[in-house]
Amino acid sequence: MHIAVVGAGSLGSLLGGLLAPEHDVTLVGRDPHMRQVADEGLSVTGVEAFRIHPAARTDVPDAADLAVVAVKSGDTAAVADQLVDCDLDACLSVQNGMGNEATLADALDCPVLAGTCTYGARLDEPGTVAFTGRGEVVLGARGGGASETADRVGAALADAGVETAVAADMPTRLWAKLAVNAAINAVTALARVENGALADGPGAAVAADAARETARVAREQGVDLTDERAVELTRQVVRDTAANRSSMLQDIESGRPTEIDAINGYVVRAADDPVPVNETLARLVRTWERAD
Ligand code: PAF
């Protein structure tokens, strides 16, 4: 399968690297990372260590069987515009935050699948991505239910050894992943700690409160996500990605805008009743963004 991974930053590069031994992978990202991958290949370190030679470019190709979109949520609309001219059979978003699939589906003619990904990755230098935690890709029809496209894409990912589950309840899964990101990302970014620091102590308490608030908002939207499940999933991801620096921590350390609007900011906007922990986390991260 020809797979274009659009948004070859840390997670996109890791997924592209894991898929490349089995599939014809094109990474689409920024220089100097793309130039280095094109010249020397992609070096994966950490949980698995290998070097692989996917194609690498800075613009989307004319055609692919599948586009895996891994850009920051703030860049989804721009990427959707670029993908309009790419002949695609299917598109899969593995992005953080809510609303990305709808933006892609509004622009594209092909089926757009929803996905969540809990693999941990860090871009160490151009051409080198650290694999910091084995997670899981869960994908399926964005409105829920069975999907032949989801089955086909899920099988392609699994063939490459990527931990993959095809799910018929993606709306619930997306809210569950939102709860995990709302719990982990802002707290690790503000406290400047790896995910594992939220295993216990004060950071774990703040994370659990943010996860519970997110589950409550999910239920307000008719999604069946209990507080206990949201907290349990958060704990599981903290354990599985203990050595990972969350994507928001990496954004803050690199001086990039964060995904706060699509994560804790989304929870605040969607809530009927106050969500003080998410609101405080969002305000603090925005304070950092304004001061930078
Ligand atoms: O955004 C992230 O960093 C990741 O989604 C996750 C799963 C929280 C792991 O760090």
CSV table of C-alpha atoms and ligand atoms in Angstrom, one decimal:
chain,number,residue,atom,x,y,z
A,1,MET,CA,0.0,0.0,0.0
A,2,HIS,CA,1.3,3.5,-0.8
A,3,ILE,CA,0.9,5.5,2.5
A,4,ALA,CA,1.6,9.2,2.7
A,5,VAL,CA,2.2,10.2,6.3
A,6,VAL,CA,1.3,13.9,6.3
A,7,GLY,CA,2.9,15.7,9.2
A,8,ALA,CA,6.1,13.8,9.7
A,9,GLY,CA,7.1,15.4,13.0
A,10,SER,CA,7.7,13.1,16.0
A,11,LEU,CA,4.7,10.8,15.9
A,12,GLY,CA,4.3,11.0,12.1
A,13,SER,CA,7.9,10.0,11.6
A,14,LEU,CA,7.6,7.1,14.0
A,15,LEU,CA,4.5,5.8,12.4
A,16,GLY,CA,6.0,6.2,8.9
A,17,GLY,CA,9.2,4.4,10.1
A,18,LEU,CA,7.2,1.5,11.6
A,19,LEU,CA,5.1,1.2,8.4
A,20,ALA,CA,7.9,1.5,5.9
A,21,PRO,CA,9.3,-2.1,6.1
A,22,GLU,CA,5.9,-3.4,4.9
A,23,HIS,CA,4.5,-0.5,2.8
A,24,ASP,CA,5.6,2.1,0.3
A,25,VAL,CA,5.8,5.1,2.6
A,26,THR,CA,6.2,8.8,1.8
A,27,LEU,CA,6.8,11.1,4.7
A,28,VAL,CA,5.6,14.7,4.2
A,29,GLY,CA,7.1,17.2,6.6
A,30,ARG,CA,9.5,20.1,7.0
A,31,ASP,CA,13.1,20.7,6.1
A,32,PRO,CA,15.7,20.0,7.4
A,33,HIS,CA,14.2,16.8,8.7
A,34,MET,CA,12.8,15.7,5.3
A,35,ARG,CA,16.1,16.6,3.5
A,36,GLN,CA,18.0,14.4,6.0
A,37,VAL,CA,15.6,11.5,5.7
A,38,ALA,CA,15.8,11.7,1.9
A,39,ASP,CA,19.6,11.8,2.0
A,40,GLU,CA,20.4,9.4,4.8
A,41,GLY,CA,17.2,7.6,5.8
A,42,LEU,CA,15.2,7.8,9.0
A,43,SER,CA,16.9,6.6,12.1
A,44,VAL,CA,14.6,5.2,14.8
A,45,THR,CA,16.0,4.9,18.3
A,46,GLY,CA,14.6,3.7,21.7
A,47,VAL,CA,12.0,0.9,22.1
A,48,GLU,CA,13.1,-0.4,18.6
A,49,ALA,CA,16.2,0.8,16.9
A,50,PHE,CA,16.6,0.6,13.1
A,51,ARG,CA,17.3,2.8,10.0
A,52,ILE,CA,14.8,2.8,7.1
A,53,HIS,CA,14.5,4.7,3.8
A,54,PRO,CA,11.0,6.0,3.2
A,55,ALA,CA,10.5,8.7,0.5
A,56,ALA,CA,10.5,12.1,2.1
A,57,ARG,CA,9.2,15.4,0.7
A,58,THR,CA,7.8,18.8,1.8
A,59,ASP,CA,4.6,18.7,-0.3
A,60,VAL,CA,1.9,16.1,-0.6
A,61,PRO,CA,2.3,13.6,-3.5
A,62,ASP,CA,-0.2,13.5,-6.4
A,63,ALA,CA,-1.6,10.2,-5.3
A,64,ALA,CA,-1.6,7.6,-2.4
A,65,ASP,CA,-3.7,4.7,-1.3
A,66,LEU,CA,-3.9,6.2,2.2
A,67,ALA,CA,-3.0,9.5,3.8
A,68,VAL,CA,-2.2,9.3,7.5
A,69,VAL,CA,-2.6,12.8,8.9
A,70,ALA,CA,-0.5,13.5,11.9
A,71,VAL,CA,-0.2,17.3,11.8
A,72,LYS,CA,-0.9,19.6,14.8
A,73,SER,CA,-4.6,20.3,15.0
A,74,GLY,CA,-4.0,24.0,14.2
A,75,ASP,CA,-2.7,22.9,10.7
A,76,THR,CA,-5.5,20.6,9.8
A,77,ALA,CA,-7.4,23.1,7.6
A,78,ALA,CA,-4.2,23.9,5.6
A,79,VAL,CA,-3.4,20.2,5.1
A,80,ALA,CA,-7.0,19.5,4.0
A,81,ASP,CA,-6.6,22.2,1.3
A,82,GLN,CA,-3.4,20.5,0.1
A,83,LEU,CA,-4.9,17.0,0.1
A,84,VAL,CA,-7.7,18.1,-2.2
A,85,ASP,CA,-5.3,17.7,-5.1
A,86,CYS,CA,-4.1,14.3,-4.0
A,87,ASP,CA,-5.8,11.2,-5.5
A,88,LEU,CA,-6.6,9.2,-2.3
A,89,ASP,CA,-8.6,6.0,-1.5
A,90,ALA,CA,-8.8,6.8,2.2
A,91,CYS,CA,-7.6,9.2,4.8
A,92,LEU,CA,-6.9,8.5,8.5
A,93,SER,CA,-6.4,11.2,11.2
A,94,VAL,CA,-4.3,10.2,14.2
A,95,GLN,CA,-4.2,13.7,15.6
A,96,ASN,CA,-4.7,15.0,19.1
A,97,GLY,CA,-7.8,17.0,19.8
A,98,MET,CA,-11.4,17.1,18.5
A,99,GLY,CA,-12.8,18.2,15.1
A,100,ASN,CA,-9.9,17.2,12.8
A,101,GLU,CA,-11.8,14.4,11.0
A,102,ALA,CA,-14.7,16.8,10.2
A,103,THR,CA,-12.4,19.4,8.7
A,104,LEU,CA,-10.7,16.7,6.5
A,105,ALA,CA,-14.1,15.1,5.5
A,106,ASP,CA,-15.5,18.5,4.5
A,107,ALA,CA,-12.6,19.0,2.0
A,108,LEU,CA,-11.9,15.5,0.7
A,109,ASP,CA,-13.9,13.1,-1.6
A,110,CYS,CA,-12.5,9.9,-0.1
A,111,PRO,CA,-13.6,8.2,3.2
A,112,VAL,CA,-12.0,9.9,6.2
A,113,LEU,CA,-11.5,7.6,9.2
A,114,ALA,CA,-11.1,8.7,12.8
A,115,GLY,CA,-8.1,7.5,14.8
A,116,THR,CA,-6.4,7.8,18.1
A,117,CYS,CA,-2.8,7.0,18.7
A,118,THR,CA,-0.9,6.5,22.0
A,119,TYR,CA,2.5,5.7,20.7
A,120,GLY,CA,5.2,8.0,22.2
A,121,ALA,CA,7.7,9.7,20.0
A,122,ARG,CA,10.3,12.5,20.1
A,123,LEU,CA,12.1,14.1,17.2
A,124,ASP,CA,15.7,14.3,18.5
A,125,GLU,CA,17.4,15.9,15.5
A,126,PRO,CA,16.8,16.0,11.7
A,127,GLY,CA,16.6,12.4,10.5
A,128,THR,CA,16.3,10.8,14.0
A,129,VAL,CA,13.1,10.0,15.9
A,130,ALA,CA,13.1,8.4,19.4
A,131,PHE,CA,10.5,5.7,19.9
A,132,THR,CA,9.6,6.4,23.6
A,133,GLY,CA,6.6,4.3,24.2
A,134,ARG,CA,4.6,1.5,22.5
A,135,GLY,CA,1.0,2.4,22.4
A,136,GLU,CA,-1.9,1.6,20.1
A,137,VAL,CA,-3.7,3.0,17.1
A,138,VAL,CA,-7.5,2.7,17.3
A,139,LEU,CA,-9.4,3.6,14.1
A,140,GLY,CA,-12.8,3.4,12.6
A,141,ALA,CA,-15.7,5.2,10.9
A,142,ARG,CA,-15.9,8.7,12.4
A,143,GLY,CA,-19.6,8.4,13.2
A,144,GLY,CA,-19.2,4.9,14.6
A,145,GLY,CA,-20.4,1.6,13.1
A,146,ALA,CA,-18.7,-0.9,10.8
A,147,SER,CA,-16.5,0.2,7.9
A,148,GLU,CA,-14.8,-1.9,5.2
A,149,THR,CA,-12.3,1.0,4.7
A,150,ALA,CA,-11.5,0.9,8.4
A,151,ASP,CA,-11.0,-2.9,8.2
A,152,ARG,CA,-8.7,-2.6,5.2
A,153,VAL,CA,-6.6,0.3,6.8
A,154,GLY,CA,-6.5,-1.5,10.1
A,155,ALA,CA,-5.2,-4.7,8.5
A,156,ALA,CA,-2.5,-2.7,6.6
A,157,LEU,CA,-1.3,-1.1,9.9
A,158,ALA,CA,-1.4,-4.4,11.7
A,159,ASP,CA,0.6,-6.1,8.9
A,160,ALA,CA,3.4,-3.7,9.6
A,161,GLY,CA,3.4,-4.7,13.3
A,162,VAL,CA,1.7,-1.5,14.5
A,163,GLU,CA,-0.6,-2.3,17.5
A,164,THR,CA,-4.0,-1.6,15.9
A,165,ALA,CA,-7.6,-2.0,16.8
A,166,VAL,CA,-10.6,-1.3,14.6
A,167,ALA,CA,-13.4,0.1,16.6
A,168,ALA,CA,-17.1,0.6,15.9
A,169,ASP,CA,-17.4,3.3,18.7
A,170,MET,CA,-15.0,6.0,17.5
A,171,PRO,CA,-17.0,8.9,19.0
A,172,THR,CA,-16.5,7.4,22.5
A,173,ARG,CA,-12.9,6.6,21.7
A,174,LEU,CA,-12.2,10.2,20.6
A,175,TRP,CA,-13.7,11.5,23.8
A,176,ALA,CA,-11.6,9.0,25.8
A,177,LYS,CA,-8.4,10.1,24.0
A,178,LEU,CA,-9.4,13.7,24.6
A,179,ALA,CA,-9.7,12.9,28.3
A,180,VAL,CA,-6.2,11.4,28.3
A,181,ASN,CA,-4.7,14.4,26.4
A,182,ALA,CA,-6.6,16.9,28.6
A,183,ALA,CA,-5.1,15.1,31.7
A,184,ILE,CA,-1.5,14.5,30.6
A,185,ASN,CA,-0.5,17.2,28.1
A,186,ALA,CA,-1.0,20.5,29.8
A,187,VAL,CA,0.1,19.2,33.2
A,188,THR,CA,3.4,17.7,31.9
A,189,ALA,CA,4.0,20.9,29.8
A,190,LEU,CA,3.4,23.2,32.7
A,191,ALA,CA,5.4,21.1,35.2
A,192,ARG,CA,8.1,20.3,32.6
A,193,VAL,CA,8.0,16.6,33.4
A,194,GLU,CA,7.9,13.3,31.5
A,195,ASN,CA,4.5,11.5,31.4
A,196,GLY,CA,5.7,9.0,34.1
A,197,ALA,CA,5.8,11.8,36.7
A,198,LEU,CA,2.0,11.7,36.7
A,199,ALA,CA,2.0,8.1,38.0
A,200,ASP,CA,1.3,9.4,41.6
A,201,GLY,CA,1.6,12.6,43.7
A,202,PRO,CA,0.1,16.0,43.0
A,203,GLY,CA,0.5,15.8,39.2
A,204,ALA,CA,-1.5,12.6,39.1
A,205,ALA,CA,-4.3,14.3,41.2
A,206,VAL,CA,-4.6,17.3,38.8
A,207,ALA,CA,-4.5,14.9,35.8
A,208,ALA,CA,-7.3,12.7,37.2
A,209,ASP,CA,-9.4,15.8,37.9
A,210,ALA,CA,-9.0,17.0,34.3
A,211,ALA,CA,-9.9,13.5,33.0
A,212,ARG,CA,-13.0,13.3,35.2
A,213,GLU,CA,-14.2,16.8,34.0
A,214,THR,CA,-13.7,15.7,30.4
A,215,ALA,CA,-15.7,12.5,31.0
A,216,ARG,CA,-18.5,14.6,32.5
A,217,VAL,CA,-18.6,16.8,29.4
A,218,ALA,CA,-18.6,13.7,27.1
A,219,ARG,CA,-21.6,12.4,29.0
A,220,GLU,CA,-23.3,15.8,28.5
A,221,GLN,CA,-22.8,15.2,24.8
A,222,GLY,CA,-24.4,11.8,25.0
A,223,VAL,CA,-21.2,9.8,25.0
A,224,ASP,CA,-20.9,6.9,27.4
A,225,LEU,CA,-17.6,7.6,29.2
A,226,THR,CA,-17.5,7.1,33.0
A,227,ASP,CA,-15.1,9.1,35.3
A,228,GLU,CA,-13.5,5.9,36.3
A,229,ARG,CA,-12.8,4.8,32.7
A,230,ALA,CA,-11.3,8.2,31.8
A,231,VAL,CA,-9.0,8.1,34.9
A,232,GLU,CA,-8.1,4.4,34.3
A,233,LEU,CA,-7.1,5.1,30.6
A,234,THR,CA,-5.0,8.1,31.7
A,235,ARG,CA,-3.2,6.0,34.2
A,236,GLN,CA,-2.6,3.3,31.6
A,237,VAL,CA,-1.2,5.8,29.1
A,238,VAL,CA,1.0,7.3,31.8
A,239,ARG,CA,2.4,3.9,32.5
A,240,ASP,CA,2.9,2.9,28.8
A,241,THR,CA,4.5,6.2,27.9
A,242,ALA,CA,6.3,6.9,31.2
A,243,ALA,CA,9.6,8.0,29.4
A,244,ASN,CA,7.7,10.2,26.9
A,245,ARG,CA,7.8,14.0,26.9
A,246,SER,CA,4.2,14.8,25.9
A,247,SER,CA,3.6,16.5,22.5
A,248,MET,CA,2.6,19.7,24.4
A,249,LEU,CA,5.8,19.7,26.5
A,250,GLN,CA,7.8,19.2,23.3
A,251,ASP,CA,5.9,22.2,21.7
A,252,ILE,CA,6.6,24.4,24.7
A,253,GLU,CA,10.3,23.4,24.8
A,254,SER,CA,10.6,24.2,21.1
A,255,GLY,CA,8.8,27.5,21.3
A,256,ARG,CA,6.0,26.2,19.1
A,257,PRO,CA,2.2,27.0,19.5
A,258,THR,CA,0.5,24.2,21.4
A,259,GLU,CA,-2.7,22.3,20.8
A,260,ILE,CA,-4.3,23.7,23.9
A,261,ASP,CA,-7.4,25.0,22.0
A,262,ALA,CA,-8.2,21.6,20.6
A,263,ILE,CA,-7.7,19.8,23.9
A,264,ASN,CA,-8.4,21.6,27.3
A,265,GLY,CA,-9.8,24.6,25.4
A,266,TYR,CA,-12.2,22.2,23.5
A,267,VAL,CA,-13.5,20.7,26.8
A,268,VAL,CA,-14.1,24.3,28.2
A,269,ARG,CA,-16.1,25.3,25.0
A,270,ALA,CA,-18.1,22.1,25.0
A,271,ALA,CA,-19.0,22.1,28.7
A,272,ASP,CA,-22.5,23.1,29.9
A,273,ASP,CA,-21.3,23.5,33.5
A,274,PRO,CA,-17.9,24.9,34.8
A,275,VAL,CA,-14.8,22.8,34.3
A,276,PRO,CA,-12.4,24.7,36.5
A,277,VAL,CA,-9.4,22.3,36.1
A,278,ASN,CA,-9.5,22.3,32.3
A,279,GLU,CA,-10.1,26.1,32.3
A,280,THR,CA,-7.1,26.8,34.6
A,281,LEU,CA,-4.8,24.5,32.6
A,282,ALA,CA,-5.9,26.2,29.3
A,283,ARG,CA,-5.4,29.7,30.8
A,284,LEU,CA,-1.9,28.8,32.1
A,285,VAL,CA,-0.8,27.3,28.8
A,286,ARG,CA,-2.2,30.3,26.9
A,287,THR,CA,-0.3,32.6,29.3
A,288,TRP,CA,2.9,30.8,28.4
A,289,GLU,CA,2.1,31.1,24.7
A,290,ARG,CA,1.4,34.9,24.9
A,291,ALA,CA,4.6,35.5,26.9
A,292,ASP,CA,6.8,33.5,24.6
B,1,PAF,O1,0.2,14.1,22.9
B,1,PAF,C1,0.9,13.2,23.4
B,1,PAF,O2,2.0,13.4,23.9
B,1,PAF,C2,0.3,11.8,23.2
B,1,PAF,O3,-1.0,11.8,22.7
B,1,PAF,C3,0.3,11.0,24.5
B,1,PAF,C4,-0.5,9.7,24.3
B,1,PAF,C5,-0.3,11.7,25.7
B,1,PAF,C6,1.6,10.4,24.9
B,1,PAF,O4,2.5,11.4,25.3
